[in-house]
Each structure stands twice: as C-alpha cells, then as structure tokens.
Coordinates of C-alpha atoms and ligand atoms in Angstrom, one line a residue:
X28 CA 17.8 -5.5 -18.6
X29 CA 14.3 -7.0 -18.4
X30 CA 11.6 -4.5 -17.6
X31 CA 9.8 -5.0 -15.2
X32 CA 12.8 -6.0 -13.1
X33 CA 15.4 -4.7 -10.6
X34 CA 19.0 -4.7 -11.8
X35 CA 20.1 -6.2 -8.4
X36 CA 18.7 -9.6 -9.2
X37 CA 19.4 -9.6 -12.9
X38 CA 23.2 -9.5 -12.7
X39 CA 25.7 -10.5 -10.0
X40 CA 27.8 -7.5 -10.7
X41 CA 24.8 -5.2 -10.0
X42 CA 23.5 -7.0 -6.8
X43 CA 24.8 -4.2 -4.5
X44 CA 24.7 -1.4 -7.1
X45 CA 23.0 1.7 -5.7
X46 CA 23.5 4.3 -8.5
X47 CA 21.9 5.4 -11.7
X48 CA 20.9 3.1 -14.6
X49 CA 20.1 4.3 -18.1
X50 CA 17.4 2.4 -20.0
X51 CA 17.0 2.9 -23.7
X52 CA 14.6 1.4 -26.2
X53 CA 13.0 2.3 -29.5
X54 CA 9.3 1.9 -30.4
X55 CA 7.0 2.7 -33.3
X56 CA 3.7 4.6 -32.8
X57 CA 0.8 5.4 -35.1
X58 CA -2.5 6.9 -33.9
X59 CA -5.6 4.7 -34.5
X60 CA -8.2 7.4 -34.0
X61 CA -8.5 11.1 -34.9
X62 CA -7.4 13.2 -31.9
X63 CA -5.9 10.2 -30.1
X64 CA -3.4 11.1 -27.3
X65 CA -0.5 8.9 -26.3
X66 CA 0.5 8.6 -22.6
X67 CA 3.7 6.8 -21.3
X68 CA 2.8 5.0 -18.1
X69 CA 5.2 3.8 -15.4
X70 CA 3.9 1.6 -12.5
X71 CA 7.0 2.1 -10.4
X72 CA 10.7 3.2 -10.8
X73 CA 13.1 3.1 -7.8
X74 CA 13.7 5.9 -6.8
X75 CA 14.0 8.9 -9.2
X76 CA 13.2 8.6 -12.9
X77 CA 14.0 11.1 -15.7
X78 CA 12.3 10.6 -19.0
X79 CA 13.7 11.6 -22.4
X80 CA 11.8 11.0 -25.7
X81 CA 13.5 11.7 -29.0
X82 CA 16.0 13.8 -27.2
X83 CA 13.3 15.9 -25.5
X84 CA 13.4 16.0 -21.6
X85 CA 9.9 15.3 -20.4
X86 CA 10.3 15.4 -16.7
X87 CA 11.5 13.7 -13.5
X88 CA 9.5 11.6 -10.9
X89 CA 10.5 11.2 -7.3
X90 CA 9.2 8.2 -5.2
X91 CA 10.0 4.6 -5.7
X92 CA 6.7 2.9 -5.3
X93 CA 3.9 5.0 -7.0
X94 CA 2.8 5.2 -10.6
X95 CA 3.3 8.2 -12.9
X96 CA 2.2 9.1 -16.4
X97 CA 4.0 11.3 -19.0
X98 CA 1.9 12.9 -21.8
X99 CA 4.1 12.5 -24.9
X100 CA 1.8 14.3 -27.4
X101 CA 3.7 16.6 -29.6
X102 CA 6.9 14.7 -29.1
X103 CA 5.9 11.2 -30.1
X104 CA 6.7 10.3 -33.8
X105 CA 6.3 7.2 -36.0
X106 CA 9.8 6.1 -34.9
X107 CA 10.8 6.9 -31.3
X108 CA 13.8 6.5 -29.0
X109 CA 13.0 6.5 -25.3
X110 CA 15.6 7.0 -22.6
X111 CA 14.8 6.7 -18.9
X112 CA 17.5 7.5 -16.3
X113 CA 16.7 5.7 -13.0
X114 CA 18.6 6.8 -9.9
X115 CA 18.4 4.4 -6.9
X116 CA 20.7 6.2 -4.6
X117 CA 19.5 6.6 -1.0
X118 CA 19.6 10.1 0.6
X119 CA 18.8 11.5 4.0
X120 CA 16.4 13.9 2.2
X121 CA 14.4 11.2 0.3
X122 CA 11.3 9.2 1.4
X123 CA 12.5 6.7 2.7
X124 CA 15.8 8.1 3.7
X125 CA 19.2 6.4 3.6
X126 CA 18.7 4.0 6.5
X127 CA 16.0 1.4 6.2
X128 CA 15.6 -2.2 7.4
X129 CA 15.1 -3.6 4.0
X130 CA 17.1 -4.0 0.7
X131 CA 17.4 -1.0 -1.6
X132 CA 16.4 -2.5 -5.0
X133 CA 16.8 -0.2 -8.1
X134 CA 15.4 0.1 -11.6
X135 CA 12.2 0.0 -13.6
X136 CA 10.9 -2.8 -11.5
X137 CA 7.2 -2.5 -12.4
X138 CA 5.6 -2.3 -15.9
X139 CA 6.1 0.5 -18.4
X140 CA 3.5 0.8 -21.1
X141 CA 2.0 3.2 -23.7
X142 CA -1.7 4.1 -23.3
X143 CA -3.9 5.4 -26.1
X144 CA -6.7 7.7 -25.0
X145 CA -9.2 9.8 -26.9
X146 CA -8.5 13.5 -27.3
X147 CA -11.0 14.1 -24.4
X148 CA -10.5 11.4 -21.9
X149 CA -11.5 10.3 -18.3
X150 CA -8.3 10.7 -16.2
X151 CA -9.6 10.0 -12.7
X152 CA -12.6 8.6 -11.0
X153 CA -13.6 7.8 -7.4
X154 CA -16.9 5.9 -6.7
X155 CA -17.8 5.0 -3.1
X156 CA -20.5 4.6 -0.5
X157 CA -21.2 7.7 1.5
X158 CA -20.2 6.6 5.0
X159 CA -23.3 7.8 6.9
X160 CA -24.4 4.4 8.2
X161 CA -27.5 4.3 5.9
X162 CA -25.8 2.4 3.0
X163 CA -28.1 4.3 0.7
X164 CA -26.0 6.9 -1.1
X165 CA -23.1 6.6 -3.6
X166 CA -20.8 9.5 -4.3
X167 CA -18.8 9.8 -7.6
X168 CA -16.1 12.2 -8.6
X169 CA -14.8 12.3 -12.2
X170 CA -12.0 14.2 -13.7
X171 CA -11.7 14.6 -17.5
X172 CA -8.8 16.0 -19.6
X173 CA -9.1 17.8 -22.9
X174 CA -12.6 19.2 -22.7
X175 CA -16.0 19.3 -20.9
X176 CA -19.4 17.7 -21.4
X177 CA -21.2 15.1 -19.4
X178 CA -20.5 11.6 -18.1
X179 CA -23.0 8.8 -17.6
X180 CA -22.2 6.6 -14.7
X181 CA -23.9 3.2 -14.7
X182 CA -24.1 0.3 -12.2
X183 CA -26.6 -2.0 -14.0
X184 CA -26.9 -4.4 -11.1
X185 CA -28.1 -1.6 -8.9
X186 CA -30.3 0.0 -11.5
X187 CA -28.1 3.1 -11.4
X188 CA -27.7 5.3 -14.5
X189 CA -26.7 8.8 -13.5
X190 CA -25.6 11.8 -15.6
X191 CA -22.9 14.1 -14.1
X192 CA -22.2 17.5 -15.7
X193 CA -18.6 18.4 -16.0
X194 CA -17.3 22.0 -15.3
X195 CA -13.7 22.8 -16.0
X196 CA -13.1 19.1 -16.5
X197 CA -14.5 17.9 -13.1
X198 CA -17.9 16.6 -12.0
X199 CA -19.3 15.2 -8.8
X200 CA -22.6 13.4 -8.1
X201 CA -24.4 11.8 -5.2
X202 CA -27.2 9.3 -5.9
X203 CA -29.5 7.0 -4.1
X204 CA -29.3 3.2 -4.1
X205 CA -31.7 0.8 -2.4
X206 CA -29.8 -0.5 0.7
X207 CA -32.0 -3.7 0.5
X208 CA -30.5 -4.5 -2.9
X209 CA -26.9 -3.5 -2.1
X210 CA -24.7 -6.5 -1.3
X211 CA -22.0 -5.0 1.0
X212 CA -18.4 -6.1 0.5
X213 CA -16.7 -8.0 3.3
X214 CA -14.0 -10.7 3.6
X215 CA -16.9 -13.3 3.8
X216 CA -18.7 -11.7 0.9
X217 CA -16.2 -10.0 -1.5
X218 CA -19.0 -8.7 -3.8
X219 CA -18.0 -6.2 -6.5
X220 CA -20.2 -4.4 -9.0
X221 CA -19.5 -3.6 -12.7
X222 CA -19.3 0.2 -12.9
X223 CA -19.0 2.0 -16.2
X224 CA -18.4 5.7 -16.9
X225 CA -19.1 6.9 -20.4
X226 CA -18.0 10.4 -21.5
X227 CA -20.3 12.5 -23.7
X228 CA -17.9 15.3 -24.9
X229 CA -19.3 18.8 -25.2
X230 CA -21.2 19.4 -28.4
X231 CA -21.2 15.8 -29.1
X232 CA -24.9 15.1 -28.2
X233 CA -25.7 13.9 -31.7
X234 CA -22.5 12.0 -32.3
X235 CA -20.7 14.0 -35.0
X236 CA -21.1 17.5 -33.4
X237 CA -20.1 20.7 -35.0
X238 CA -16.7 20.6 -33.2
X239 CA -13.3 20.8 -35.0
X240 CA -11.7 18.1 -37.0
X241 CA -10.7 16.3 -33.8
X242 CA -14.3 15.2 -32.9
X243 CA -14.1 11.6 -31.9
X244 CA -17.0 9.3 -33.0
X245 CA -17.5 8.0 -29.4
X246 CA -16.8 9.2 -25.9
X247 CA -14.1 7.6 -23.6
X248 CA -15.4 4.7 -21.7
X249 CA -14.1 3.5 -18.3
X250 CA -15.0 0.1 -16.8
X251 CA -14.1 -0.8 -13.3
X252 CA -15.2 -3.5 -10.7
X253 CA -16.0 -1.7 -7.4
X254 CA -17.1 -3.1 -4.0
X255 CA -19.2 -1.0 -1.5
X256 CA -18.6 -1.1 2.2
X257 CA -18.3 1.2 5.2
X258 CA -15.3 1.2 7.6
X259 CA -15.4 3.2 10.8
X260 CA -13.5 3.6 14.0
X261 CA -15.9 4.0 17.0
X262 CA -14.5 4.2 20.5
X263 CA -12.0 1.4 20.7
X264 CA -13.6 -0.7 17.9
X265 CA -13.3 -1.0 14.2
X266 CA -16.6 -1.4 12.5
X267 CA -17.0 -2.9 9.0
X268 CA -20.6 -2.3 7.7
X269 CA -21.6 -1.4 11.2
X270 CA -20.3 -4.6 12.8
X271 CA -17.2 -4.9 15.0
X272 CA -14.3 -6.6 13.3
X273 CA -11.0 -7.9 14.6
X274 CA -8.2 -7.5 12.0
X275 CA -6.5 -10.9 11.8
X276 CA -3.4 -10.1 9.9
X277 CA 0.3 -10.1 9.3
X278 CA 2.8 -7.7 7.8
X279 CA 4.4 -8.3 4.4
X280 CA 7.3 -6.6 2.5
X281 CA 7.6 -6.6 -1.3
X282 CA 10.7 -8.7 -1.4
X283 CA 11.2 -12.0 -3.3
X284 CA 14.3 -14.1 -3.4
X285 CA 14.3 -14.4 -7.2
X286 CA 12.3 -11.3 -8.3
X287 CA 13.6 -8.7 -5.8
X288 CA 11.0 -6.0 -5.4
X289 CA 9.1 -7.0 -8.6
X290 CA 6.0 -9.1 -8.0
X291 CA 3.4 -11.0 -10.1
X292 CA -0.3 -11.9 -9.7
X293 CA 0.9 -15.5 -8.9
X294 CA 3.1 -14.2 -6.0
X295 CA 0.3 -12.0 -4.7
X296 CA -2.2 -14.9 -4.8
X297 CA 0.4 -17.1 -3.0
X298 CA 0.7 -14.5 -0.3
X299 CA -3.1 -14.3 0.2
X300 CA -3.2 -18.2 0.2
X301 CA -0.7 -18.2 3.1
X302 CA -2.7 -15.5 4.9
X303 CA -5.9 -17.6 4.6
X304 CA -4.1 -20.7 5.7
X305 CA -3.3 -18.7 8.8
X306 CA -7.1 -17.9 9.1
X307 CA -6.3 -14.3 8.5
X308 CA -8.5 -11.6 6.9
X309 CA -6.0 -8.6 6.8
X310 CA -2.5 -7.6 5.6
X311 CA -0.3 -4.7 6.4
X312 CA 1.5 -3.9 3.2
X313 CA 4.7 -2.4 4.7
X314 CA 6.5 0.0 4.3
X315 CA 5.6 1.6 0.9
X316 CA 2.9 1.2 -1.7
X317 CA 2.9 -2.3 -3.1
X318 CA 2.1 -3.3 -6.7
X319 CA -1.3 -1.9 -8.0
X320 CA -2.5 -5.5 -8.6
X321 CA -2.3 -6.4 -4.9
X322 CA -5.4 -4.3 -3.9
X323 CA -7.2 -5.5 -7.1
X324 CA -6.7 -9.2 -6.1
X325 CA -7.4 -8.4 -2.4
X326 CA -10.8 -6.9 -3.6
X327 CA -11.5 -10.2 -5.3
X328 CA -10.3 -12.5 -2.4
X329 CA -11.9 -10.5 0.4
X330 CA -8.7 -9.4 2.2
X331 CA -8.6 -6.0 4.1
X332 CA -5.5 -3.9 3.5
X333 CA -3.3 -1.3 5.4
X334 CA -1.3 0.6 2.8
X335 CA 1.6 2.8 3.7
X336 CA 4.0 5.4 2.4
X337 CA 7.7 5.0 3.4
X338 CA 7.9 7.9 5.9
X339 CA 10.1 5.6 7.9
X340 CA 12.3 6.3 10.9
X341 CA 14.4 9.5 10.8
X342 CA 13.0 11.4 7.8
X343 CA 14.2 14.9 7.1
X344 CA 11.1 16.3 8.7
X345 CA 12.3 19.9 8.5
X346 CA 12.9 19.9 4.8
X347 CA 10.0 21.2 2.6
X348 CA 11.1 19.3 -0.5
X349 CA 11.1 16.1 1.6
X350 CA 7.5 16.9 2.7
X351 CA 6.5 17.5 -1.0
X352 CA 8.0 14.2 -1.9
X353 CA 6.1 12.4 0.9
X354 CA 2.8 14.2 0.1
X355 CA 3.1 13.5 -3.6
X356 CA 3.7 9.8 -2.9
X357 CA 0.6 9.7 -0.6
X358 CA -1.5 11.5 -3.3
X359 CA -0.3 9.1 -6.0
X360 CA -1.0 6.1 -3.8
X361 CA -4.5 7.3 -2.8
X362 CA -5.5 8.2 -6.4
X363 CA -4.3 4.8 -7.6
X364 CA -6.1 2.7 -5.0
X365 CA -9.1 4.7 -3.6
X366 CA -11.6 2.7 -5.7
X367 CA -10.2 -0.5 -4.2
X368 CA -12.7 -1.7 -1.5
X369 CA -10.1 -3.9 0.2
X370 CA -8.0 -0.8 1.3
X371 CA -9.3 0.4 4.7
X372 CA -6.4 2.2 6.2
X373 CA -3.8 4.8 4.8
X374 CA -0.7 4.8 6.9
X375 CA 1.4 8.0 6.9
X376 CA 4.5 6.4 8.4
X377 CA 6.4 4.1 10.7
X378 CA 8.3 4.5 14.0
X379 CA 9.3 8.2 13.7
X380 CA 11.1 10.1 16.5
X381 CA 8.6 12.4 18.2
X382 CA 9.7 16.0 17.4
X383 CA 7.6 19.1 16.6
X384 CA 8.8 18.9 13.0
X385 CA 7.8 15.3 12.7
X386 CA 4.4 16.1 14.2
X387 CA 3.8 18.9 11.7
X388 CA 5.0 16.8 8.8
X389 CA 2.9 13.7 9.6
X390 CA -0.2 15.5 10.8
X391 CA 0.0 17.4 7.5
X392 CA 0.0 14.0 5.6
X393 CA -2.9 12.8 7.7
X394 CA -5.0 15.8 6.8
X395 CA -4.0 15.4 3.1
X396 CA -5.2 11.8 3.2
X397 CA -8.6 12.8 4.6
X398 CA -8.9 15.5 1.9
X399 CA -8.3 13.0 -0.9
X400 CA -10.4 10.2 0.5
X401 CA -13.0 10.9 3.2
X402 CA -14.3 7.4 3.8
X403 CA -11.2 5.6 4.9
X404 CA -9.2 5.5 8.2
X405 CA -5.8 7.0 8.7
X406 CA -3.1 5.6 10.9
X407 CA 0.7 5.2 11.4
X408 CA 3.0 2.9 13.4
X409 CA 3.2 5.2 16.4
X410 CA 5.6 5.3 19.3
X411 CA 5.4 4.0 22.9
X412 CA 6.3 6.4 25.7
X413 CA 9.0 4.2 27.1
X414 CA 9.6 6.3 30.2
X415 CA 6.0 6.2 31.3
X416 CA 5.6 2.8 29.6
X417 CA 2.3 4.0 28.1
X418 CA 0.8 4.1 24.6
X419 CA 1.2 7.8 24.0
X420 CA 2.1 9.7 20.8
X421 CA 1.0 13.2 19.9
X422 CA 0.5 12.0 16.4
X423 CA -2.4 9.8 17.4
X424 CA -4.5 12.9 17.8
X425 CA -4.5 13.1 14.0
X426 CA -5.2 9.4 13.3
X427 CA -8.3 7.2 13.6
X428 CA -6.4 4.1 14.7
X429 CA -3.2 3.9 16.8
X430 CA -0.6 1.5 15.4
X431 CA 1.9 0.1 17.9
X432 CA 5.2 -1.7 17.1
X433 CA 6.6 -3.5 20.1
X434 CA 9.3 -6.1 20.5
X435 CA 9.1 -7.0 24.2
X436 CA 10.8 -10.4 24.7
X437 CA 13.1 -9.8 21.7
X438 CA 14.8 -6.4 21.5
X439 CA 13.7 -5.6 25.0
X440 CA 14.2 -8.8 26.9
X441 CA 11.9 -7.8 29.7
X442 CA 8.6 -9.3 28.4
X443 CA 6.6 -8.1 31.5
X444 CA 6.8 -4.6 30.1
X445 CA 4.2 -5.5 27.5
X446 CA 1.4 -6.1 30.1
X447 CA 2.6 -3.1 32.1
X448 CA 2.4 -1.0 28.9
X449 CA -1.1 -2.2 28.0
X450 CA -2.4 -1.9 31.6
X451 CA -1.0 1.7 31.9
X452 CA -2.8 2.7 28.6
X453 CA -6.4 3.7 28.1
X454 CA -6.5 4.6 24.4
X455 CA -9.6 6.5 23.1
X456 CA -9.2 4.8 19.7
X457 CA -8.7 1.3 18.4
X458 CA -5.2 0.0 18.7
X459 CA -3.6 -2.4 16.1
X460 CA -0.3 -4.1 17.2
X461 CA 1.3 -3.3 13.9
X462 CA 4.5 -5.2 14.7
X463 CA 5.7 -7.8 17.2
X464 CA 7.9 -10.9 16.7
X465 CA 11.3 -12.5 16.9
X466 CA 13.9 -13.8 14.5
X467 CA 14.2 -17.5 13.8
X468 CA 16.4 -19.3 11.3
X469 CA 14.2 -21.9 9.6
X470 CA 15.2 -25.4 10.8
X471 CA 17.1 -24.1 13.8
X472 CA 15.8 -26.0 16.9
X473 CA 16.6 -25.5 20.5
X474 CA 15.3 -24.4 23.9
X475 CA 12.8 -21.5 24.2
X476 CA 15.7 -19.4 25.3
X477 CA 17.9 -20.1 22.3
X478 CA 17.7 -16.9 20.2
X479 CA 17.0 -17.5 16.5
X480 CA 15.6 -21.0 17.2
X481 CA 12.1 -21.7 16.0
X482 CA 11.3 -22.8 19.5
X483 CA 12.2 -19.4 20.9
X484 CA 10.2 -17.6 18.3
X485 CA 7.2 -19.8 19.0
X486 CA 7.4 -19.3 22.8
X487 CA 7.5 -15.6 22.3
X488 CA 4.4 -15.7 20.0
X489 CA 2.5 -17.7 22.6
X490 CA 3.3 -15.2 25.3
X491 CA 2.4 -12.2 23.1
X492 CA -0.9 -13.7 22.1
X493 CA -1.8 -14.7 25.7
X494 CA -1.2 -11.1 26.7
X495 CA -3.2 -9.5 23.9
X496 CA -6.2 -11.6 24.8
X497 CA -6.6 -9.6 28.0
X498 CA -7.0 -6.2 26.3
X499 CA -10.2 -5.6 24.3
X500 CA -8.9 -2.3 23.0
X501 CA -6.6 -4.3 20.7
X502 CA -8.6 -4.4 17.5
X503 CA -6.1 -6.1 15.3
X504 CA -2.7 -7.6 14.8
X505 CA -0.1 -7.7 12.0
X506 CA 2.9 -9.5 13.5
X507 CA 6.3 -8.9 11.9
X508 CA 6.4 -10.6 9.3
X509 CA 5.0 -13.2 7.0
X510 CA 8.3 -14.1 5.0
X511 CA 12.0 -13.6 5.8
X512 CA 13.3 -10.8 3.6
X513 CA 16.6 -9.4 2.4
X514 CA 18.2 -6.9 4.7
X515 CA 21.8 -5.6 4.3
X516 CA 21.9 -4.5 8.0
X517 CA 21.7 -8.1 9.2
X518 CA 24.7 -10.3 8.8
X519 CA 25.2 -12.3 12.0
X520 CA 25.5 -16.1 11.5
X521 CA 21.7 -16.6 11.9
X522 CA 20.6 -13.8 9.5
X523 CA 23.2 -13.9 6.7
X524 CA 21.8 -10.8 5.0
X525 CA 18.2 -11.5 5.8
X526 CA 15.7 -10.3 8.4
X527 CA 14.6 -13.7 9.8
X528 CA 11.4 -12.6 11.7
X529 CA 9.3 -14.3 9.0
X530 CA 6.7 -16.9 10.0
X531 CA 7.7 -18.5 6.7
X532 CA 11.2 -18.8 5.3
X533 CA 12.3 -16.7 2.4
X534 CA 11.6 -19.7 0.2
X535 CA 7.9 -18.8 0.7
X536 CA 7.3 -22.5 1.4
X537 CA 8.9 -23.6 4.7
X538 CA 6.6 -22.6 7.7
X539 CA 8.2 -22.1 11.1
X540 CA 6.6 -23.4 14.3
X541 CA 5.3 -19.9 15.2
X542 CA 3.0 -19.9 12.1
X543 CA 0.7 -22.4 13.8
X544 CA 0.4 -20.1 16.9
X545 CA -1.2 -17.4 14.7
X546 CA -3.3 -19.9 12.8
X547 CA -4.8 -21.3 16.0
X548 CA -5.4 -17.9 17.5
X549 CA -7.1 -16.5 14.4
X550 CA -9.2 -19.6 14.1
X551 CA -10.4 -19.2 17.7
X552 CA -11.1 -15.5 17.1
Ligands
LIG22 C1 11.0 -2.2 13.1 C2 10.6 -1.7 11.7 C3 10.7 -2.9 10.7 C4 11.9 -3.7 11.0 C5 11.6 -4.4 12.3 C6 12.8 -5.3 12.8 O1 9.9 -2.0 13.9 O2 9.3 -1.1 11.6 O3 10.8 -2.3 9.4 O4 12.2 -4.7 10.0 O5 11.3 -3.5 13.4 O6 13.6 -4.7 13.5 O7 12.8 -6.4 12.3

C-alpha cells in the first residue's frame, strides 16, 4: 500500500472497504546530535489510528483529517518495526457520524514522517497582529518542550528582534511594529514576512553551559513565513484590514478521481487556478480540515479560507466522548493553521438539527475556537427557520458570521421562497450563502426545466445571483461546489455514484455552463 494513499483507490477489491487496515514497515534510526528526540508525525489517518513501535503500544488517535505526533523516545532503536492499525469504519458516535454526503475513504492518506528535534525544542508558536485596528502590535505565543530559557523572535524586514522569557515551557510577548512599514496581507497583496524563533535553553547563555551531558551546542530554530492582516465582522459587513470585502468563493471537497482523499501541491494549485479563473478570492474548504499545504499555498496565492471540522448533520450531540473528539479535532486544526494568514474563518459544523444538546455542543466548540485563536472569525452552516421562512438559528448568537445553506429551485422547487426568506430576515451579522446550487451531468443539454442538464443548472444560478444582488447583508458566497465528487448515496442515472453539483466535472477540466455565471458575477463585483 502506498503511503500517503487511501486503500479505496489503490485496489479494486478495497474500493468499498470500510474496515481496519494494518500497515507495517521497518526503519533504521540513529541520533545525529546529543540529546536528540525522535517524533513520529502523521498528517492524517482516516479515521482512528493505533500506533505500535517494536511491539510497544504508543497510543490511539481519533479524527480523520488532523495531524498528530507520537514521541517515540525510549522505544526507538537502531532497527525498528512500526505497525499502525487504521480503522475507517463509520459510527454514529464519531465526527463525522455514519451518514455523510461524501465518500468514506480510509487509510494513511497523508504523509507519515520521522522528525528529529533537539532535547529542548519549540513545539508550538503563534504569531499574529493584535486586532485592535491600529496595525501596530504583534503578539507571539511560544511553547517549548524539555526545558526553559528564552526565545528570540526576529522579523528582520520589520526590524523586530524580541526576547521572550519562558516559564514552565511557555512564553508570550507583545511588541510594537511601525504601521507605516507593515505591508498588510490581502488577496491583492499576499505579502508574508520571514519570521524566526531561536531557542536559548536555560543555562545555555555562553553556549556550553554547566548543564548535564545532554547540553546541545545550539538552540532549536524555527523559521516560518507569516502574513499580517486583520479580519473583523462589523454590523452586516466583513472587514479585511478595515475595508469592506465581499467573499467571492466556492466550496470544495478533498476528493479526486485518481487520488481519493489524498492531495498534492499540484492539485491544490490547480484548484486555486480554477478559483481565480472564476474571479474568486475565497474558498470554503468543506466539510473537514484539508491538507496542511492548502493554507500554506493559499497564503502565497492570496486566497481567503473558511476551514471546518466535520460536525456534520446528526452528530451524537449528547455523547461526551463525541464532544471530546470534535473539540480535539478543532484544537488540532487551529494549532496546525493559526499562523496561516489566509485562514479567516473557523467553522464548527454544517447543517445540524436544532436541539438544546446541539446548541450546547456547538456553542462549546465556538468558545473553544475563540480561546485558541482570538483574532479570527467563527461560523457554521446554520439552519433556516422553514416555518417562519426566516434566517434564524440559536447558534448564530455564538458565531461572528451566519452561514446559510439553501437549495431553493433544486431540493425545494419553489424558488420564490428565497426572496421571501431574505426579505423576512434582518440579520445583525454578516451572512455568507455557504451553499446553493443544482446538479448537472457534464455534457447533458436540455431546457432550463430539464433536471441535471447544464442549462437547468445555469438557469438556477442566474436566478440565485439575481436575487442575492438585492440583499446587501450577504457578505459572501460559496456555491456548492467547484468539482463533482464521489458520493455513494447518489446512484440515479445522472449521478452514477457522484454528487454532480460541481461547476466543473470530476475530471477537473470540463467546465459546465454555470461556471461562467459565477465568473461574470465575481468580475462585476
Ligand atoms: C448539503 C450538505 C452537502 C451536500 C449538499 C448536497 O447542504 O451540506 O454536504 O453535499 O447539501 O445535497 O449536494
């Protein structure tokens, strides 16, 4: 089995397999520095992974789309045998649960690698602009494992060189920058700065301190490329660096005809190329954390991102283990991507039935997101109150932005309900239409009433856009969806195992008529 890779697309016999897979490989390891530690890093394993090294059980990770690290010191030897059991079964108690509108790929579908770090190393860092509208202060949090001391944070291009003292392995600092010399990141100006964080371990001032035999001859050094910007929700507007912005976007799944859920920098850049051809500046990465490299490339390309954890549909909201799983996935996503300037919104879920348990569960996640990352916005694809035909969801009290999925003209044939819904609503926050659309089989032509014809899909897009234009509280769009994607719930003669709401066919080449509707609208915006 190739790693990274899903077993579903690597062997015909395993295409529909939803059980456990056992991966085994040997590897040799020898430390290169005194006191070096070895960490085994997994970028993503769907869904639950149990790790055994040289016959020692090291732990289990839940969650199919977030990274995790296993410290193998004390177990690693010169010759090693690694076994990973990956269980892809769906369950009503997991996040997502057993019913999703996408394909359940399984396996070690993202990279697995060994990391060498010094005995005392920098484990986590978070460097961002203080969102106070002055663009003049940068806050840094650093976490170190294995000891204490100081870190020196440097941003040469901004003449920043700051020392932060660590206590119990953590340190925080706020320092001034000259707003005149700070080039703020935006889609038009995706400026990033080289940031370095050098660790000066305790008692290491003079280089070879009096410490034990594990003193390393230099402190750990982290280099990152970080952009600085401010994102805010104010009234019904979203402000980027103090200026109103309209999010011209589209939703995407992590689904590829040949690669399954595995992706590559080339596929990510191709997705961003298609977005830019649509004159877009924003992507909703649905419905789970995408590959780490997506936000890195979006930073470089100037694309704004909505990132989401798969709290999707009827989750077991009353189960505390389920909540822990969801909160852990949220924390792992935020810790992975909070230095990525392109990420502006954390989404705590999608289309969840409105019960008290759901409210407690998802408002808890919203609070957790704010605790881990104060400068970003929190949202979710919320519900419409269908009886009052109004944008109304108790969850929106806990979010900065209200996401709305609506399929008037498709699942609900009465298209007029959309303008009634929008006219009945007076949201006190910005609204993003996080989903709308229709299915179309690429190449299928017909009248505008022929379901699954490209003409029908295009006609619906034209009506949706014409309606949105009348409501200024709509601050962004992410129509469902950029590419057709695999979906075992859809087997009629037009869908054949795919959700065909893509604006581009699953071949990621053939555009449908409706693509041009979004391209023209975003150009005009
Ligand atoms: C839902 C859901 C999507 C689904 C889409 C559809 O709103 O959020 O995951 O694929 O509608 O029915 O196509």
